[in-house]
Amino acid sequence: MLDRAWAAGVQGILVPAIGPNAWDVLRELPRGDRRLQVGLGIHPQLLPDLPEAEDAQALERLDALLGSGDAVAVGECGLDGPSAPGAPMARQLRVLDAHARLARKHGLPLVVHCQKAHPVFEEWLARSGVPEAGMILHSYSGGPARVEAYVGRGCHLSFAGPVSWPEARKPLEALRLTPRERLLVETDAPDQAPAPHRGSRNEPAFLVRVVEATAAALGASVEETGALLAENARRLLPAFRG
């Protein structure tokens, strides 16, 4: 899979954790290949499977691991509306608060998942603000109406496979409204495969299709768009400068 990604022209991959069981394994990735960098955090969709009584212990361990310098970002973390029955929003907000504090403490950007929880997240963001090192709203799903507010508070917006789907309307409008210097792309592999791979397992090599769709939406060349997106990623995540 990685060979296909490098052959396709991908120059670096950020692999975010979804939970504590993955942290030690992920920390080894950059030691084998510096083109692979990791984020460490607790995904809100995993919270229903984790005992709430162990949240504090897990976050203490996360603090220690971030202090080792193995991660270039904090996350994936955030808010997930569909997970609220198993992890109430109050708990999700406490865990997100903790991730934001750790991002500030360690000088790292925050990688945020927000699904069907944008009103709550907007309130949280107005209260908490963006860490000094930045914030990535990954696989952005907030639509065009929220772009100005999120960008105004300092967020970067990252777009995935849906911008390539034939029926895409709001994702493309949101993409076009995002200032060029705040624009990122991703695969969100193994989910959300871009056209023409939609319905199959997504993988990093398919990032090229997302870049192509982004270029078409912006009316720019693939080469120009790829260079812009790569520079934005390297500015936010300097480890990818090599």
PDB file of N, CA and C in Angstrom, residues 165-231:
ATOM      1  N   TRP A 165     -16.884  13.371  -5.772  1.00  0.00           N
ATOM      2  CA  TRP A 165     -18.090  12.625  -6.121  1.00  0.00           C
ATOM      3  C   TRP A 165     -18.964  13.460  -7.062  1.00  0.00           C
ATOM      4  N   PRO A 166     -19.593  12.818  -8.035  1.00  0.00           N
ATOM      5  CA  PRO A 166     -20.363  13.565  -9.044  1.00  0.00           C
ATOM      6  C   PRO A 166     -21.454  14.461  -8.463  1.00  0.00           C
ATOM      7  N   GLU A 167     -22.064  14.045  -7.359  1.00  0.00           N
ATOM      8  CA  GLU A 167     -23.171  14.830  -6.795  1.00  0.00           C
ATOM      9  C   GLU A 167     -22.687  15.907  -5.819  1.00  0.00           C
ATOM     10  N   ALA A 168     -21.377  16.042  -5.654  1.00  0.00           N
ATOM     11  CA  ALA A 168     -20.850  16.998  -4.682  1.00  0.00           C
ATOM     12  C   ALA A 168     -21.279  18.418  -5.023  1.00  0.00           C
ATOM     13  N   ARG A 169     -21.864  19.102  -4.070  1.00  0.00           N
ATOM     14  CA  ARG A 169     -22.239  20.499  -4.233  1.00  0.00           C
ATOM     15  C   ARG A 169     -21.694  21.321  -3.052  1.00  0.00           C
ATOM     16  N   LYS A 170     -22.216  21.033  -1.864  1.00  0.00           N
ATOM     17  CA  LYS A 170     -21.777  21.790  -0.692  1.00  0.00           C
ATOM     18  C   LYS A 170     -20.287  21.610  -0.396  1.00  0.00           C
ATOM     19  N   PRO A 171     -19.730  20.383  -0.517  1.00  0.00           N
ATOM     20  CA  PRO A 171     -18.286  20.264  -0.278  1.00  0.00           C
ATOM     21  C   PRO A 171     -17.458  21.135  -1.224  1.00  0.00           C
ATOM     22  N   LEU A 172     -17.868  21.189  -2.490  1.00  0.00           N
ATOM     23  CA  LEU A 172     -17.121  21.997  -3.449  1.00  0.00           C
ATOM     24  C   LEU A 172     -17.282  23.484  -3.163  1.00  0.00           C
ATOM     25  N   GLU A 173     -18.481  23.885  -2.776  1.00  0.00           N
ATOM     26  CA  GLU A 173     -18.690  25.292  -2.443  1.00  0.00           C
ATOM     27  C   GLU A 173     -17.852  25.684  -1.232  1.00  0.00           C
ATOM     28  N   ALA A 174     -17.828  24.805  -0.226  1.00  0.00           N
ATOM     29  CA  ALA A 174     -17.016  25.071   0.957  1.00  0.00           C
ATOM     30  C   ALA A 174     -15.539  25.139   0.598  1.00  0.00           C
ATOM     31  N   LEU A 175     -15.103  24.239  -0.254  1.00  0.00           N
ATOM     32  CA  LEU A 175     -13.710  24.222  -0.679  1.00  0.00           C
ATOM     33  C   LEU A 175     -13.336  25.543  -1.355  1.00  0.00           C
ATOM     34  N   ARG A 176     -14.187  26.015  -2.247  1.00  0.00           N
ATOM     35  CA  ARG A 176     -13.895  27.260  -2.978  1.00  0.00           C
ATOM     36  C   ARG A 176     -13.880  28.472  -2.050  1.00  0.00           C
ATOM     37  N   LEU A 177     -14.659  28.432  -0.972  1.00  0.00           N
ATOM     38  CA  LEU A 177     -14.707  29.547  -0.039  1.00  0.00           C
ATOM     39  C   LEU A 177     -13.527  29.570   0.925  1.00  0.00           C
ATOM     40  N   THR A 178     -12.829  28.467   1.037  1.00  0.00           N
ATOM     41  CA  THR A 178     -11.709  28.378   1.969  1.00  0.00           C
ATOM     42  C   THR A 178     -10.501  29.134   1.413  1.00  0.00           C
ATOM     43  N   PRO A 179      -9.929  30.060   2.176  1.00  0.00           N
ATOM     44  CA  PRO A 179      -8.722  30.747   1.712  1.00  0.00           C
ATOM     45  C   PRO A 179      -7.642  29.743   1.339  1.00  0.00           C
ATOM     46  N   ARG A 180      -6.931  30.023   0.273  1.00  0.00           N
ATOM     47  CA  ARG A 180      -5.960  29.053  -0.248  1.00  0.00           C
ATOM     48  C   ARG A 180      -4.944  28.630   0.795  1.00  0.00           C
ATOM     49  N   GLU A 181      -4.537  29.564   1.665  1.00  0.00           N
ATOM     50  CA  GLU A 181      -3.509  29.232   2.643  1.00  0.00           C
ATOM     51  C   GLU A 181      -4.031  28.386   3.799  1.00  0.00           C
ATOM     52  N   ARG A 182      -5.351  28.178   3.876  1.00  0.00           N
ATOM     53  CA  ARG A 182      -5.934  27.348   4.942  1.00  0.00           C
ATOM     54  C   ARG A 182      -6.476  26.026   4.393  1.00  0.00           C
ATOM     55  N   LEU A 183      -6.172  25.727   3.158  1.00  0.00           N
ATOM     56  CA  LEU A 183      -6.756  24.568   2.481  1.00  0.00           C
ATOM     57  C   LEU A 183      -5.832  23.360   2.562  1.00  0.00           C
ATOM     58  N   LEU A 184      -6.405  22.222   2.952  1.00  0.00           N
ATOM     59  CA  LEU A 184      -5.682  20.947   3.008  1.00  0.00           C
ATOM     60  C   LEU A 184      -6.546  19.871   2.365  1.00  0.00           C
ATOM     61  N   VAL A 185      -5.909  18.759   1.985  1.00  0.00           N
ATOM     62  CA  VAL A 185      -6.649  17.600   1.486  1.00  0.00           C
ATOM     63  C   VAL A 185      -6.155  16.343   2.180  1.00  0.00           C
ATOM     64  N   GLU A 186      -6.954  15.297   2.082  1.00  0.00           N
ATOM     65  CA  GLU A 186      -6.648  14.025   2.739  1.00  0.00           C
ATOM     66  C   GLU A 186      -7.425  12.917   2.054  1.00  0.00           C
ATOM     67  N   THR A 187      -7.146  11.689   2.469  1.00  0.00           N
ATOM     68  CA  THR A 187      -7.957  10.574   1.970  1.00  0.00           C
ATOM     69  C   THR A 187      -9.005  10.140   2.980  1.00  0.00           C
ATOM     70  N   ASP A 188      -8.719  10.284   4.286  1.00  0.00           N
ATOM     71  CA  ASP A 188      -9.544   9.690   5.345  1.00  0.00           C
ATOM     72  C   ASP A 188      -9.611   8.178   5.164  1.00  0.00           C
ATOM     73  N   ALA A 189      -8.555   7.604   4.594  1.00  0.00           N
ATOM     74  CA  ALA A 189      -8.507   6.148   4.400  1.00  0.00           C
ATOM     75  C   ALA A 189      -8.650   5.439   5.741  1.00  0.00           C
ATOM     76  N   PRO A 190      -9.378   4.331   5.749  1.00  0.00           N
ATOM     77  CA  PRO A 190      -9.907   3.565   4.601  1.00  0.00           C
ATOM     78  C   PRO A 190     -11.309   3.966   4.154  1.00  0.00           C
ATOM     79  N   ASP A 191     -11.831   5.100   4.672  1.00  0.00           N
ATOM     80  CA  ASP A 191     -13.192   5.520   4.342  1.00  0.00           C
ATOM     81  C   ASP A 191     -13.184   6.560   3.221  1.00  0.00           C
ATOM     82  N   GLN A 192     -14.372   6.852   2.689  1.00  0.00           N
ATOM     83  CA  GLN A 192     -14.612   7.956   1.761  1.00  0.00           C
ATOM     84  C   GLN A 192     -13.710   7.938   0.532  1.00  0.00           C
ATOM     85  N   ALA A 193     -13.600   6.807  -0.102  1.00  0.00           N
ATOM     86  CA  ALA A 193     -12.755   6.729  -1.294  1.00  0.00           C
ATOM     87  C   ALA A 193     -13.251   7.689  -2.371  1.00  0.00           C
ATOM     88  N   PRO A 194     -12.332   8.370  -3.052  1.00  0.00           N
ATOM     89  CA  PRO A 194     -12.737   9.305  -4.107  1.00  0.00           C
ATOM     90  C   PRO A 194     -13.141   8.565  -5.368  1.00  0.00           C
ATOM     91  N   ALA A 195     -13.848   9.282  -6.253  1.00  0.00           N
ATOM     92  CA  ALA A 195     -14.127   8.737  -7.578  1.00  0.00           C
ATOM     93  C   ALA A 195     -12.791   8.562  -8.307  1.00  0.00           C
ATOM     94  N   PRO A 196     -12.589   7.510  -9.064  1.00  0.00           N
ATOM     95  CA  PRO A 196     -13.551   6.469  -9.448  1.00  0.00           C
ATOM     96  C   PRO A 196     -13.515   5.242  -8.536  1.00  0.00           C
ATOM     97  N   HIS A 197     -12.941   5.399  -7.334  1.00  0.00           N
ATOM     98  CA  HIS A 197     -12.771   4.251  -6.431  1.00  0.00           C
ATOM     99  C   HIS A 197     -13.862   4.178  -5.370  1.00  0.00           C
ATOM    100  N   ARG A 198     -14.857   5.043  -5.464  1.00  0.00           N
ATOM    101  CA  ARG A 198     -15.903   5.098  -4.451  1.00  0.00           C
ATOM    102  C   ARG A 198     -16.539   3.730  -4.258  1.00  0.00           C
ATOM    103  N   GLY A 199     -16.715   3.355  -3.002  1.00  0.00           N
ATOM    104  CA  GLY A 199     -17.288   2.053  -2.678  1.00  0.00           C
ATOM    105  C   GLY A 199     -16.239   1.002  -2.383  1.00  0.00           C
ATOM    106  N   SER A 200     -14.982   1.291  -2.717  1.00  0.00           N
ATOM    107  CA  SER A 200     -13.897   0.367  -2.412  1.00  0.00           C
ATOM    108  C   SER A 200     -13.132   0.875  -1.201  1.00  0.00           C
ATOM    109  N   ARG A 201     -12.199   0.101  -0.738  1.00  0.00           N
ATOM    110  CA  ARG A 201     -11.387   0.503   0.407  1.00  0.00           C
ATOM    111  C   ARG A 201     -10.440   1.632  -0.020  1.00  0.00           C
ATOM    112  N   ASN A 202     -10.483   2.710   0.687  1.00  0.00           N
ATOM    113  CA  ASN A 202      -9.646   3.859   0.367  1.00  0.00           C
ATOM    114  C   ASN A 202      -8.198   3.600   0.786  1.00  0.00           C
ATOM    115  N   GLU A 203      -7.264   4.291   0.150  1.00  0.00           N
ATOM    116  CA  GLU A 203      -5.864   4.155   0.505  1.00  0.00           C
ATOM    117  C   GLU A 203      -5.118   5.432   0.134  1.00  0.00           C
ATOM    118  N   PRO A 204      -3.925   5.656   0.698  1.00  0.00           N
ATOM    119  CA  PRO A 204      -3.216   6.919   0.485  1.00  0.00           C
ATOM    120  C   PRO A 204      -2.944   7.268  -0.980  1.00  0.00           C
ATOM    121  N   ALA A 205      -2.727   6.285  -1.831  1.00  0.00           N
ATOM    122  CA  ALA A 205      -2.440   6.575  -3.239  1.00  0.00           C
ATOM    123  C   ALA A 205      -3.582   7.337  -3.902  1.00  0.00           C
ATOM    124  N   PHE A 206      -4.789   7.173  -3.377  1.00  0.00           N
ATOM    125  CA  PHE A 206      -5.950   7.840  -3.984  1.00  0.00           C
ATOM    126  C   PHE A 206      -5.986   9.338  -3.689  1.00  0.00           C
ATOM    127  N   LEU A 207      -5.052   9.828  -2.881  1.00  0.00           N
ATOM    128  CA  LEU A 207      -4.993  11.265  -2.618  1.00  0.00           C
ATOM    129  C   LEU A 207      -4.879  12.057  -3.918  1.00  0.00           C
ATOM    130  N   VAL A 208      -4.228  11.471  -4.895  1.00  0.00           N
ATOM    131  CA  VAL A 208      -4.067  12.153  -6.186  1.00  0.00           C
ATOM    132  C   VAL A 208      -5.420  12.536  -6.761  1.00  0.00           C
ATOM    133  N   ARG A 209      -6.428  11.677  -6.606  1.00  0.00           N
ATOM    134  CA  ARG A 209      -7.763  11.978  -7.136  1.00  0.00           C
ATOM    135  C   ARG A 209      -8.394  13.156  -6.384  1.00  0.00           C
ATOM    136  N   VAL A 210      -8.121  13.263  -5.104  1.00  0.00           N
ATOM    137  CA  VAL A 210      -8.647  14.390  -4.335  1.00  0.00           C
ATOM    138  C   VAL A 210      -7.974  15.685  -4.779  1.00  0.00           C
ATOM    139  N   VAL A 211      -6.677  15.623  -5.021  1.00  0.00           N
ATOM    140  CA  VAL A 211      -5.962  16.805  -5.514  1.00  0.00           C
ATOM    141  C   VAL A 211      -6.500  17.216  -6.878  1.00  0.00           C
ATOM    142  N   GLU A 212      -6.740  16.247  -7.741  1.00  0.00           N
ATOM    143  CA  GLU A 212      -7.275  16.556  -9.069  1.00  0.00           C
ATOM    144  C   GLU A 212      -8.640  17.221  -8.974  1.00  0.00           C
ATOM    145  N   ALA A 213      -9.492  16.705  -8.094  1.00  0.00           N
ATOM    146  CA  ALA A 213     -10.821  17.297  -7.926  1.00  0.00           C
ATOM    147  C   ALA A 213     -10.725  18.699  -7.339  1.00  0.00           C
ATOM    148  N   THR A 214      -9.786  18.898  -6.434  1.00  0.00           N
ATOM    149  CA  THR A 214      -9.578  20.223  -5.847  1.00  0.00           C
ATOM    150  C   THR A 214      -9.107  21.206  -6.911  1.00  0.00           C
ATOM    151  N   ALA A 215      -8.176  20.780  -7.736  1.00  0.00           N
ATOM    152  CA  ALA A 215      -7.676  21.639  -8.812  1.00  0.00           C
ATOM    153  C   ALA A 215      -8.806  22.034  -9.759  1.00  0.00           C
ATOM    154  N   ALA A 216      -9.634  21.074 -10.108  1.00  0.00           N
ATOM    155  CA  ALA A 216     -10.750  21.369 -11.015  1.00  0.00           C
ATOM    156  C   ALA A 216     -11.711  22.367 -10.381  1.00  0.00           C
ATOM    157  N   ALA A 217     -11.973  22.223  -9.096  1.00  0.00           N
ATOM    158  CA  ALA A 217     -12.887  23.129  -8.408  1.00  0.00           C
ATOM    159  C   ALA A 217     -12.332  24.550  -8.342  1.00  0.00           C
ATOM    160  N   LEU A 218     -11.018  24.661  -8.243  1.00  0.00           N
ATOM    161  CA  LEU A 218     -10.386  25.968  -8.124  1.00  0.00           C
ATOM    162  C   LEU A 218     -10.035  26.578  -9.479  1.00  0.00           C
ATOM    163  N   GLY A 219     -10.182  25.784 -10.538  1.00  0.00           N
ATOM    164  CA  GLY A 219      -9.807  26.266 -11.856  1.00  0.00           C
ATOM    165  C   GLY A 219      -8.311  26.449 -12.008  1.00  0.00           C
ATOM    166  N   ALA A 220      -7.543  25.593 -11.352  1.00  0.00           N
ATOM    167  CA  ALA A 220      -6.081  25.681 -11.377  1.00  0.00           C
ATOM    168  C   ALA A 220      -5.504  24.367 -11.898  1.00  0.00           C
ATOM    169  N   SER A 221      -4.237  24.368 -12.201  1.00  0.00           N
ATOM    170  CA  SER A 221      -3.601  23.145 -12.665  1.00  0.00           C
ATOM    171  C   SER A 221      -3.379  22.195 -11.493  1.00  0.00           C
ATOM    172  N   VAL A 222      -3.268  20.921 -11.809  1.00  0.00           N
ATOM    173  CA  VAL A 222      -3.000  19.928 -10.774  1.00  0.00           C
ATOM    174  C   VAL A 222      -1.645  20.199 -10.127  1.00  0.00           C
ATOM    175  N   GLU A 223      -0.664  20.581 -10.931  1.00  0.00           N
ATOM    176  CA  GLU A 223       0.686  20.834 -10.422  1.00  0.00           C
ATOM    177  C   GLU A 223       0.684  22.017  -9.452  1.00  0.00           C
ATOM    178  N   GLU A 224       0.031  23.095  -9.839  1.00  0.00           N
ATOM    179  CA  GLU A 224      -0.032  24.280  -8.983  1.00  0.00           C
ATOM    180  C   GLU A 224      -0.774  23.971  -7.688  1.00  0.00           C
ATOM    181  N   THR A 225      -1.883  23.251  -7.820  1.00  0.00           N
ATOM    182  CA  THR A 225      -2.683  22.918  -6.638  1.00  0.00           C
ATOM    183  C   THR A 225      -1.931  21.980  -5.717  1.00  0.00           C
ATOM    184  N   GLY A 226      -1.272  20.987  -6.282  1.00  0.00           N
ATOM    185  CA  GLY A 226      -0.504  20.063  -5.464  1.00  0.00           C
ATOM    186  C   GLY A 226       0.596  20.763  -4.691  1.00  0.00           C
ATOM    187  N   ALA A 227       1.274  21.700  -5.341  1.00  0.00           N
ATOM    188  CA  ALA A 227       2.338  22.447  -4.669  1.00  0.00           C
ATOM    189  C   ALA A 227       1.784  23.300  -3.539  1.00  0.00           C
ATOM    190  N   LEU A 228       0.639  23.943  -3.777  1.00  0.00           N
ATOM    191  CA  LEU A 228      -0.007  24.761  -2.746  1.00  0.00           C
ATOM    192  C   LEU A 228      -0.374  23.920  -1.536  1.00  0.00           C
ATOM    193  N   LEU A 229      -1.027  22.792  -1.780  1.00  0.00           N
ATOM    194  CA  LEU A 229      -1.490  21.940  -0.689  1.00  0.00           C
ATOM    195  C   LEU A 229      -0.319  21.349   0.094  1.00  0.00           C
ATOM    196  N   ALA A 230       0.735  20.971  -0.609  1.00  0.00           N
ATOM    197  CA  ALA A 230       1.908  20.419   0.061  1.00  0.00           C
ATOM    198  C   ALA A 230       2.563  21.464   0.953  1.00  0.00           C
ATOM    199  N   GLU A 231       2.665  22.690   0.469  1.00  0.00           N
ATOM    200  CA  GLU A 231       3.274  23.745   1.268  1.00  0.00           C
ATOM    201  C   GLU A 231       2.414  24.066   2.491  1.00  0.00           C
TER     202      GLU A 231
END
